[in-house]
PDB file of C-alpha atoms in Angstrom:
ATOM      1  CA  MET A   1       0.000   0.000   0.000  1.00 24.00           C
ATOM      2  CA  PHE A   2       1.250   3.471  -0.822  1.00 25.00           C
ATOM      3  CA  SER A   3       2.340   5.650   2.061  1.00 28.00           C
ATOM      4  CA  LEU A   4       3.937   9.060   2.328  1.00 29.00           C
ATOM      5  CA  PRO A   5       6.173   9.079   5.414  1.00 29.00           C
ATOM      6  CA  THR A   6       7.217  12.228   7.237  1.00 29.00           C
ATOM      7  CA  ALA A   7      10.030  12.691   9.714  1.00 31.00           C
ATOM      8  CA  LEU A   8       8.042  15.149  11.814  1.00 32.00           C
ATOM      9  CA  GLY A   9       6.217  14.140  14.954  1.00 36.00           C
ATOM     10  CA  GLY A  10       2.534  13.688  15.752  1.00 35.00           C
ATOM     11  CA  ALA A  11       1.688  17.367  16.140  1.00 35.00           C
ATOM     12  CA  ALA A  12       3.117  18.208  12.754  1.00 36.00           C
ATOM     13  CA  CYS A  13       1.491  15.189  11.129  1.00 37.00           C
ATOM     14  CA  ALA A  14      -1.832  16.352  12.492  1.00 31.00           C
ATOM     15  CA  ALA A  15      -1.278  19.638  10.725  1.00 36.00           C
ATOM     16  CA  LEU A  16      -1.248  18.028   7.286  1.00 37.00           C
ATOM     17  CA  LEU A  17      -4.304  19.447   5.607  1.00 38.00           C
ATOM     18  CA  ALA A  18      -7.188  18.066   3.587  1.00 35.00           C
ATOM     19  CA  LEU A  19      -6.886  18.205  -0.188  1.00 37.00           C
ATOM     20  CA  THR A  20      -9.235  20.119  -2.433  1.00 37.00           C
ATOM     21  CA  GLY A  21      -9.282  18.512  -5.853  1.00 36.00           C
ATOM     22  CA  ALA A  22     -11.994  20.436  -7.733  1.00 35.00           C
ATOM     23  CA  ALA A  23     -10.336  21.786 -10.873  1.00 35.00           C
ATOM     24  CA  ALA A  24     -12.651  24.771 -11.180  1.00 34.00           C
ATOM     25  CA  ALA A  25     -11.808  25.999  -7.694  1.00 40.00           C
ATOM     26  CA  VAL A  26      -8.037  26.138  -7.954  1.00 49.00           C
ATOM     27  CA  ALA A  27      -5.923  29.109  -8.915  1.00 53.00           C
ATOM     28  CA  ALA A  28      -3.208  28.999 -11.556  1.00 54.00           C
ATOM     29  CA  PRO A  29       0.464  29.172 -10.558  1.00 54.00           C
ATOM     30  CA  PRO A  30       1.704  32.759 -10.312  1.00 53.00           C
ATOM     31  CA  PRO A  31       4.117  34.215 -12.852  1.00 57.00           C
ATOM     32  CA  GLY A  32       7.539  34.988 -11.534  1.00 73.00           C
ATOM     33  CA  THR A  33      11.274  35.213 -12.010  1.00 84.00           C
ATOM     34  CA  LEU A  34      12.954  32.079 -13.355  1.00 90.00           C
ATOM     35  CA  GLU A  35      15.967  31.254 -11.204  1.00 92.00           C
ATOM     36  CA  LEU A  36      17.035  27.841 -12.560  1.00 95.00           C
ATOM     37  CA  ARG A  37      16.267  25.819 -15.697  1.00 96.00           C
ATOM     38  CA  TYR A  38      17.900  22.552 -16.742  1.00 97.00           C
ATOM     39  CA  THR A  39      16.767  21.288 -20.151  1.00 95.00           C
ATOM     40  CA  GLY A  40      19.164  18.430 -20.731  1.00 96.00           C
ATOM     41  CA  GLU A  41      22.252  20.156 -22.117  1.00 97.00           C
ATOM     42  CA  LEU A  42      25.660  19.469 -20.589  1.00 97.00           C
ATOM     43  CA  LEU A  43      28.514  21.975 -20.487  1.00 97.00           C
ATOM     44  CA  THR A  44      30.953  19.156 -19.736  1.00 97.00           C
ATOM     45  CA  PRO A  45      30.465  15.461 -18.872  1.00 95.00           C
ATOM     46  CA  THR A  46      30.195  16.499 -15.221  1.00 97.00           C
ATOM     47  CA  GLN A  47      28.239  19.770 -15.466  1.00 98.00           C
ATOM     48  CA  VAL A  48      24.614  20.441 -16.459  1.00 98.00           C
ATOM     49  CA  ALA A  49      23.878  23.742 -18.198  1.00 97.00           C
ATOM     50  CA  ASP A  50      21.516  26.254 -16.566  1.00 96.00           C
ATOM     51  CA  SER A  51      19.550  28.033 -19.314  1.00 94.00           C
ATOM     52  CA  SER A  52      17.797  30.489 -16.964  1.00 92.00           C
ATOM     53  CA  GLY A  53      20.540  33.069 -17.450  1.00 91.00           C
ATOM     54  CA  LYS A  54      21.403  32.964 -13.733  1.00 92.00           C
ATOM     55  CA  GLY A  55      24.470  30.745 -14.154  1.00 94.00           C
ATOM     56  CA  LEU A  56      23.425  28.051 -11.674  1.00 95.00           C
ATOM     57  CA  HIS A  57      25.069  25.252 -13.633  1.00 97.00           C
ATOM     58  CA  GLY A  58      24.783  21.882 -11.919  1.00 97.00           C
ATOM     59  CA  SER A  59      27.628  19.629 -10.838  1.00 98.00           C
ATOM     60  CA  ILE A  60      27.026  15.917 -11.433  1.00 98.00           C
ATOM     61  CA  ARG A  61      28.042  13.700  -8.530  1.00 98.00           C
ATOM     62  CA  THR A  62      28.115   9.935  -8.944  1.00 98.00           C
ATOM     63  CA  GLY A  63      28.949   6.688  -7.182  1.00 97.00           C
ATOM     64  CA  GLY A  64      28.674   2.953  -7.707  1.00 96.00           C
ATOM     65  CA  GLY A  65      28.939   3.265 -11.469  1.00 96.00           C
ATOM     66  CA  GLY A  66      25.964   5.623 -11.748  1.00 97.00           C
ATOM     67  CA  ALA A  67      25.796   8.498 -14.234  1.00 97.00           C
ATOM     68  CA  VAL A  68      23.721  11.408 -15.482  1.00 98.00           C
ATOM     69  CA  THR A  69      23.838  11.661 -19.262  1.00 98.00           C
ATOM     70  CA  SER A  70      22.312  13.907 -21.912  1.00 98.00           C
ATOM     71  CA  VAL A  71      20.123  11.835 -24.235  1.00 97.00           C
ATOM     72  CA  ALA A  72      18.594  12.975 -27.528  1.00 96.00           C
ATOM     73  CA  GLY A  73      14.930  12.215 -28.194  1.00 91.00           C
ATOM     74  CA  PRO A  74      13.409  11.349 -31.590  1.00 89.00           C
ATOM     75  CA  GLY A  75      12.884  15.026 -32.414  1.00 88.00           C
ATOM     76  CA  GLY A  76      16.400  16.056 -31.448  1.00 90.00           C
ATOM     77  CA  GLU A  77      15.371  17.392 -28.032  1.00 91.00           C
ATOM     78  CA  VAL A  78      17.657  16.405 -25.168  1.00 97.00           C
ATOM     79  CA  PHE A  79      16.900  15.339 -21.616  1.00 98.00           C
ATOM     80  CA  LEU A  80      18.746  14.068 -18.556  1.00 98.00           C
ATOM     81  CA  ARG A  81      18.935  10.316 -17.932  1.00 98.00           C
ATOM     82  CA  PHE A  82      19.598   8.975 -14.447  1.00 98.00           C
ATOM     83  CA  PRO A  83      20.492   5.367 -13.486  1.00 96.00           C
ATOM     84  CA  GLY A  84      17.770   2.922 -14.514  1.00 92.00           C
ATOM     85  CA  GLY A  85      16.161   0.113 -12.584  1.00 90.00           C
ATOM     86  CA  SER A  86      16.358   0.022  -8.808  1.00 92.00           C
ATOM     87  CA  CYS A  87      18.850  -1.221  -6.244  1.00 94.00           C
ATOM     88  CA  ALA A  88      18.036  -2.928  -2.957  1.00 94.00           C
ATOM     89  CA  ALA A  89      21.567  -3.940  -1.899  1.00 95.00           C
ATOM     90  CA  VAL A  90      24.908  -2.144  -2.152  1.00 96.00           C
ATOM     91  CA  PRO A  91      26.807  -1.341  -4.269  1.00 96.00           C
ATOM     92  CA  CYS A  92      24.179   0.773  -6.033  1.00 96.00           C
ATOM     93  CA  PRO A  93      24.511   3.098  -9.034  1.00 97.00           C
ATOM     94  CA  GLN A  94      24.029   6.638  -7.705  1.00 98.00           C
ATOM     95  CA  ALA A  95      23.854   9.998  -9.460  1.00 98.00           C
ATOM     96  CA  ILE A  96      22.617  13.448  -8.425  1.00 98.00           C
ATOM     97  CA  ILE A  97      22.945  17.059  -9.594  1.00 98.00           C
ATOM     98  CA  GLN A  98      23.807  19.980  -7.301  1.00 97.00           C
ATOM     99  CA  PRO A  99      23.385  23.577  -8.567  1.00 96.00           C
ATOM    100  CA  ALA A 100      26.337  25.916  -8.214  1.00 92.00           C
ATOM    101  CA  ALA A 101      24.566  28.140  -5.653  1.00 88.00           C
ATOM    102  CA  THR A 102      21.400  28.126  -3.574  1.00 87.00           C
ATOM    103  CA  VAL A 103      20.775  31.706  -2.420  1.00 80.00           C
ATOM    104  CA  THR A 104      18.254  32.446  -5.209  1.00 81.00           C
ATOM    105  CA  LEU A 105      16.434  29.163  -4.557  1.00 90.00           C
ATOM    106  CA  VAL A 106      15.237  30.288  -1.145  1.00 85.00           C
ATOM    107  CA  PRO A 107      11.690  31.743  -1.302  1.00 79.00           C
ATOM    108  CA  GLY A 108      11.615  35.540  -1.347  1.00 67.00           C
ATOM    109  CA  ASP A 109      10.053  37.954   1.127  1.00 65.00           C
ATOM    110  CA  GLU A 110      11.952  36.501   4.088  1.00 66.00           C
ATOM    111  CA  GLY A 111      10.646  32.988   3.517  1.00 66.00           C
ATOM    112  CA  GLU A 112       6.992  33.818   2.817  1.00 74.00           C
ATOM    113  CA  GLY A 113       7.285  34.328  -0.943  1.00 81.00           C
ATOM    114  CA  ARG A 114       5.356  32.525  -3.629  1.00 89.00           C
ATOM    115  CA  PHE A 115       7.485  30.066  -5.531  1.00 92.00           C
ATOM    116  CA  VAL A 116       7.124  27.329  -8.140  1.00 93.00           C
ATOM    117  CA  PHE A 117       9.283  24.309  -8.901  1.00 95.00           C
ATOM    118  CA  GLY A 118       8.675  21.628 -11.489  1.00 96.00           C
ATOM    119  CA  ALA A 119      10.109  18.983 -13.786  1.00 98.00           C
ATOM    120  CA  ASP A 120       9.213  16.811 -16.747  1.00 98.00           C
ATOM    121  CA  ILE A 121       9.431  13.230 -15.481  1.00 98.00           C
ATOM    122  CA  ARG A 122       9.520   9.872 -17.259  1.00 98.00           C
ATOM    123  CA  LEU A 123       9.938   6.585 -15.431  1.00 97.00           C
ATOM    124  CA  THR A 124      11.802   4.068 -17.576  1.00 95.00           C
ATOM    125  CA  GLU A 125      11.030   0.999 -15.426  1.00 94.00           C
ATOM    126  CA  PRO A 126       8.465   0.133 -12.734  1.00 94.00           C
ATOM    127  CA  PRO A 127       9.512   1.798  -9.465  1.00 94.00           C
ATOM    128  CA  ALA A 128      10.654  -0.259  -6.512  1.00 89.00           C
ATOM    129  CA  PRO A 129       7.907  -0.796  -3.901  1.00 88.00           C
ATOM    130  CA  GLY A 130      10.240  -0.248  -0.952  1.00 88.00           C
ATOM    131  CA  ALA A 131      12.276   2.843  -1.831  1.00 93.00           C
ATOM    132  CA  GLY A 132      11.352   6.455  -2.497  1.00 94.00           C
ATOM    133  CA  MET A 133      12.557   8.538  -5.447  1.00 97.00           C
ATOM    134  CA  ASN A 134      13.443  12.195  -4.965  1.00 98.00           C
ATOM    135  CA  VAL A 135      13.261  14.532  -7.955  1.00 98.00           C
ATOM    136  CA  PHE A 136      14.068  18.054  -6.704  1.00 98.00           C
ATOM    137  CA  GLN A 137      14.591  19.323  -3.169  1.00 97.00           C
ATOM    138  CA  PHE A 138      16.140  21.935  -0.923  1.00 96.00           C
ATOM    139  CA  GLY A 139      16.461  21.062   2.752  1.00 94.00           C
ATOM    140  CA  ALA A 140      15.729  17.834   4.600  1.00 90.00           C
ATOM    141  CA  ALA A 141      12.621  16.251   6.111  1.00 88.00           C
ATOM    142  CA  ALA A 142      13.590  16.707   9.740  1.00 88.00           C
ATOM    143  CA  ALA A 143      12.424  18.605  12.796  1.00 88.00           C
ATOM    144  CA  GLY A 144      13.729  22.157  12.828  1.00 90.00           C
ATOM    145  CA  VAL A 145      14.669  22.137   9.122  1.00 92.00           C
ATOM    146  CA  SER A 146      12.836  23.985   6.331  1.00 94.00           C
ATOM    147  CA  GLN A 147      12.280  22.177   3.049  1.00 95.00           C
ATOM    148  CA  TRP A 148      10.638  22.280  -0.356  1.00 96.00           C
ATOM    149  CA  LYS A 149      10.604  18.984  -2.248  1.00 97.00           C
ATOM    150  CA  MET A 150       9.196  17.029  -5.190  1.00 98.00           C
ATOM    151  CA  GLN A 151       9.208  13.244  -5.169  1.00 98.00           C
ATOM    152  CA  VAL A 152       7.724  10.292  -7.073  1.00 98.00           C
ATOM    153  CA  ASP A 153       7.845   7.681  -4.343  1.00 97.00           C
ATOM    154  CA  TYR A 154       6.579   4.348  -5.695  1.00 95.00           C
ATOM    155  CA  GLY A 155       5.522   6.177  -8.868  1.00 96.00           C
ATOM    156  CA  ARG A 156       3.123   8.667  -7.240  1.00 97.00           C
ATOM    157  CA  PRO A 157       4.062  12.362  -7.473  1.00 98.00           C
ATOM    158  CA  SER A 158       3.908  14.495  -4.352  1.00 98.00           C
ATOM    159  CA  CYS A 159       5.173  17.847  -3.076  1.00 98.00           C
ATOM    160  CA  ARG A 160       6.309  18.751   0.422  1.00 97.00           C
ATOM    161  CA  TRP A 161       6.852  22.099   2.101  1.00 97.00           C
ATOM    162  CA  SER A 162       7.994  22.555   5.692  1.00 95.00           C
ATOM    163  CA  ASP A 163       9.022  25.380   7.988  1.00 93.00           C
ATOM    164  CA  GLY A 164      10.739  22.904  10.320  1.00 94.00           C
ATOM    165  CA  THR A 165       7.752  22.561  12.640  1.00 94.00           C
ATOM    166  CA  THR A 166       4.743  22.096  10.369  1.00 94.00           C
ATOM    167  CA  ALA A 167       4.658  20.335   7.003  1.00 95.00           C
ATOM    168  CA  VAL A 168       2.276  20.212   4.073  1.00 97.00           C
ATOM    169  CA  LEU A 169       2.567  16.950   2.133  1.00 97.00           C
ATOM    170  CA  LEU A 170       0.462  16.998  -1.031  1.00 98.00           C
ATOM    171  CA  PRO A 171       0.151  13.922  -3.295  1.00 98.00           C
ATOM    172  CA  ALA A 172      -1.358  13.987  -6.781  1.00 97.00           C
ATOM    173  CA  GLY A 173      -4.563  12.194  -7.603  1.00 94.00           C
ATOM    174  CA  ALA A 174      -6.260   9.296  -5.856  1.00 95.00           C
ATOM    175  CA  ALA A 175      -4.323   6.914  -3.637  1.00 94.00           C
ATOM    176  CA  ASP A 176      -3.924   4.416  -6.485  1.00 94.00           C
ATOM    177  CA  PHE A 177      -2.629   6.919  -9.057  1.00 96.00           C
ATOM    178  CA  ARG A 178       0.805   6.113 -10.485  1.00 97.00           C
ATOM    179  CA  LEU A 179       2.874   7.532 -13.322  1.00 98.00           C
ATOM    180  CA  THR A 180       2.761   5.272 -16.380  1.00 98.00           C
ATOM    181  CA  VAL A 181       6.189   3.877 -17.225  1.00 97.00           C
ATOM    182  CA  GLY A 182       7.488   5.292 -20.509  1.00 97.00           C
ATOM    183  CA  ARG A 183       5.213   8.370 -20.531  1.00 98.00           C
ATOM    184  CA  TRP A 184       6.330  11.964 -19.896  1.00 98.00           C
ATOM    185  CA  TYR A 185       4.545  14.021 -17.235  1.00 98.00           C
ATOM    186  CA  ARG A 186       4.993  17.624 -16.142  1.00 97.00           C
ATOM    187  CA  VAL A 187       4.773  17.852 -12.329  1.00 98.00           C
ATOM    188  CA  THR A 188       4.600  21.304 -10.738  1.00 96.00           C
ATOM    189  CA  CYS A 189       4.624  22.254  -7.047  1.00 96.00           C
ATOM    190  CA  VAL A 190       3.391  25.748  -6.157  1.00 94.00           C
ATOM    191  CA  ARG A 191       3.177  27.893  -3.055  1.00 93.00           C
ATOM    192  CA  LEU A 192       0.353  30.195  -4.097  1.00 91.00           C
ATOM    193  CA  SER A 193       0.274  32.162  -0.836  1.00 88.00           C
ATOM    194  CA  PRO A 194       1.674  31.813   2.697  1.00 88.00           C
ATOM    195  CA  VAL A 195      -1.066  29.258   3.444  1.00 91.00           C
ATOM    196  CA  LEU A 196      -2.063  27.772   0.064  1.00 94.00           C
ATOM    197  CA  PHE A 197      -0.167  25.009  -1.738  1.00 96.00           C
ATOM    198  CA  GLN A 198      -0.804  23.159  -4.999  1.00 96.00           C
ATOM    199  CA  ILE A 199       0.389  20.229  -7.134  1.00 97.00           C
ATOM    200  CA  ARG A 200      -0.299  19.903 -10.867  1.00 96.00           C
ATOM    201  CA  VAL A 201       0.314  16.988 -13.237  1.00 97.00           C
ATOM    202  CA  ALA A 202       0.125  17.753 -16.951  1.00 96.00           C
ATOM    203  CA  ASP A 203       1.080  16.344 -20.329  1.00 97.00           C
ATOM    204  CA  PRO A 204       4.186  18.377 -21.281  1.00 95.00           C
ATOM    205  CA  ALA A 205       3.490  17.935 -25.001  1.00 94.00           C
ATOM    206  CA  THR A 206       0.010  19.493 -24.861  1.00 95.00           C
ATOM    207  CA  GLY A 207      -0.054  21.350 -21.534  1.00 93.00           C
ATOM    208  CA  ARG A 208      -3.330  19.630 -20.637  1.00 95.00           C
ATOM    209  CA  GLN A 209      -3.868  18.559 -17.042  1.00 96.00           C
ATOM    210  CA  VAL A 210      -3.693  14.793 -16.512  1.00 96.00           C
ATOM    211  CA  LEU A 211      -5.404  15.175 -13.132  1.00 95.00           C
ATOM    212  CA  PRO A 212      -7.419  17.951 -11.499  1.00 95.00           C
ATOM    213  CA  PRO A 213      -4.923  20.154  -9.597  1.00 95.00           C
ATOM    214  CA  ALA A 214      -4.934  19.376  -5.876  1.00 96.00           C
ATOM    215  CA  GLN A 215      -4.555  21.988  -3.138  1.00 96.00           C
ATOM    216  CA  ALA A 216      -3.897  22.029   0.583  1.00 96.00           C
ATOM    217  CA  ARG A 217      -3.743  24.737   3.228  1.00 95.00           C
ATOM    218  CA  GLY A 218      -1.258  25.003   6.045  1.00 93.00           C
ATOM    219  CA  ALA A 219      -0.204  27.767   8.401  1.00 90.00           C
ATOM    220  CA  LEU A 220       3.518  27.525   7.734  1.00 92.00           C
ATOM    221  CA  ASP A 221       6.000  30.081   8.974  1.00 89.00           C
ATOM    222  CA  ASP A 222       9.052  31.062   6.917  1.00 90.00           C
ATOM    223  CA  ILE A 223      10.417  28.411   4.539  1.00 92.00           C
ATOM    224  CA  LEU A 224      14.163  29.023   4.648  1.00 91.00           C
ATOM    225  CA  PRO A 225      16.038  25.871   3.609  1.00 93.00           C
ATOM    226  CA  SER A 226      19.771  25.472   4.143  1.00 91.00           C
ATOM    227  CA  GLY A 227      22.411  23.166   2.753  1.00 91.00           C
ATOM    228  CA  SER A 228      22.464  22.090  -0.907  1.00 93.00           C
ATOM    229  CA  VAL A 229      19.763  21.852  -3.546  1.00 96.00           C
ATOM    230  CA  VAL A 230      19.718  18.299  -4.909  1.00 97.00           C
ATOM    231  CA  ILE A 231      18.192  16.864  -8.095  1.00 98.00           C
ATOM    232  CA  GLY A 232      17.742  13.138  -8.646  1.00 98.00           C
ATOM    233  CA  GLY A 233      18.269  11.773  -5.153  1.00 97.00           C
ATOM    234  CA  LYS A 234      19.140  12.602  -1.579  1.00 95.00           C
ATOM    235  CA  ARG A 235      22.893  11.941  -1.477  1.00 96.00           C
ATOM    236  CA  ILE A 236      25.812   9.866  -2.745  1.00 97.00           C
ATOM    237  CA  ARG A 237      26.849   7.300  -0.166  1.00 96.00           C
ATOM    238  CA  ALA A 238      28.548   4.025  -1.125  1.00 96.00           C
ATOM    239  CA  GLU A 239      27.341   2.101   1.922  1.00 97.00           C
ATOM    240  CA  GLN A 240      23.661   2.913   1.303  1.00 97.00           C
ATOM    241  CA  ALA A 241      21.077   1.424  -1.064  1.00 96.00           C
ATOM    242  CA  ASP A 242      18.046   3.148  -2.666  1.00 97.00           C
ATOM    243  CA  VAL A 243      15.953   2.881   0.484  1.00 96.00           C
ATOM    244  CA  ASP A 244      18.335   5.362   2.131  1.00 96.00           C
ATOM    245  CA  THR A 245      19.429   7.544  -0.807  1.00 97.00           C
ATOM    246  CA  ASP A 246      16.009   7.926  -2.540  1.00 97.00           C
ATOM    247  CA  GLN A 247      17.782   7.656  -5.882  1.00 98.00           C
ATOM    248  CA  PHE A 248      15.659   8.720  -8.865  1.00 98.00           C
ATOM    249  CA  HIS A 249      15.554   6.217 -11.725  1.00 97.00           C
ATOM    250  CA  GLY A 250      14.455   7.496 -15.127  1.00 97.00           C
ATOM    251  CA  ASP A 251      14.533  10.689 -17.199  1.00 98.00           C
ATOM    252  CA  LEU A 252      14.130  14.368 -16.272  1.00 98.00           C
ATOM    253  CA  ASP A 253      13.751  17.462 -18.418  1.00 98.00           C
ATOM    254  CA  THR A 254      12.976  21.168 -17.939  1.00 96.00           C
ATOM    255  CA  VAL A 255      13.769  21.181 -14.236  1.00 97.00           C
ATOM    256  CA  GLU A 256      12.802  24.685 -13.062  1.00 96.00           C
ATOM    257  CA  PHE A 257      12.536  26.927 -10.018  1.00 95.00           C
ATOM    258  CA  GLY A 258      10.931  30.386 -10.016  1.00 92.00           C
ATOM    259  CA  ARG A 259       9.867  32.804  -7.302  1.00 81.00           C
ATOM    260  CA  ARG A 260       7.958  36.023  -6.806  1.00 69.00           C
ATOM    261  CA  LEU A 261       7.163  38.259  -3.837  1.00 53.00           C
ATOM    262  CA  LEU A 262       3.698  37.864  -2.409  1.00 46.00           C
ATOM    263  CA  ALA A 263       1.019  40.308  -3.435  1.00 47.00           C
ATOM    264  CA  SER A 264      -0.328  42.429  -0.579  1.00 36.00           C
ATOM    265  CA  ASP A 265      -3.783  40.850  -0.925  1.00 31.00           C
ATOM    266  CA  ALA A 266      -2.548  37.224  -1.004  1.00 37.00           C
ATOM    267  CA  GLU A 267      -4.587  34.718   0.937  1.00 36.00           C
TER     268      GLU A 267
END
């Protein structure tokens, strides 16, 4: 059975809010300033190009024979390929990307700003039932630590935001929804206001929503992550398997982060 674990205690878990899935009732993601955009091009075999204009090129870190490569699609478009399959026992192929800097990937307005992060995602094999898969995150899921995060644990997309005390964990679709292996999806996580959060799943080729956007409310304080932004997994550690590293297996494209200061009349 699918579950979405959280490292926070009972009080914080109780603060996870009910979803509102009615498509007509949800607001669209706000426009904003693009801070990072990875579309599959490499500057070198160990560096991913940032096409946002902000120069946040990503360093590729690997272990256990893992790699991130730039692969050309049938139309000449390129995307990023991470290690395939899954790994339950070490040594495991591991590969992640870390942007050159993180200061512009902290929400604006002293942690209360609206911000959007998303990625085109394609699973190339059925996901492992016992290990999560992280796509894009800043900060850790731990008490006292702020975080924003996108994951596709067991094939189900979800977004997480935390101020270190309270967390909003927002999955897409019904409990049995899973990404279809071999199909591209655009997953977007949005903080629409200090208290309103949203996840969207669309077809990147057409822009049409695959599911009704889901929303949740949570009275979070400032979201001010620290440490390193990571794409494609949690960490590189030779003595750990997927269950500990949350290694992503599959393809990613158009990985983006944008932010904008809150309007004075935001909810």
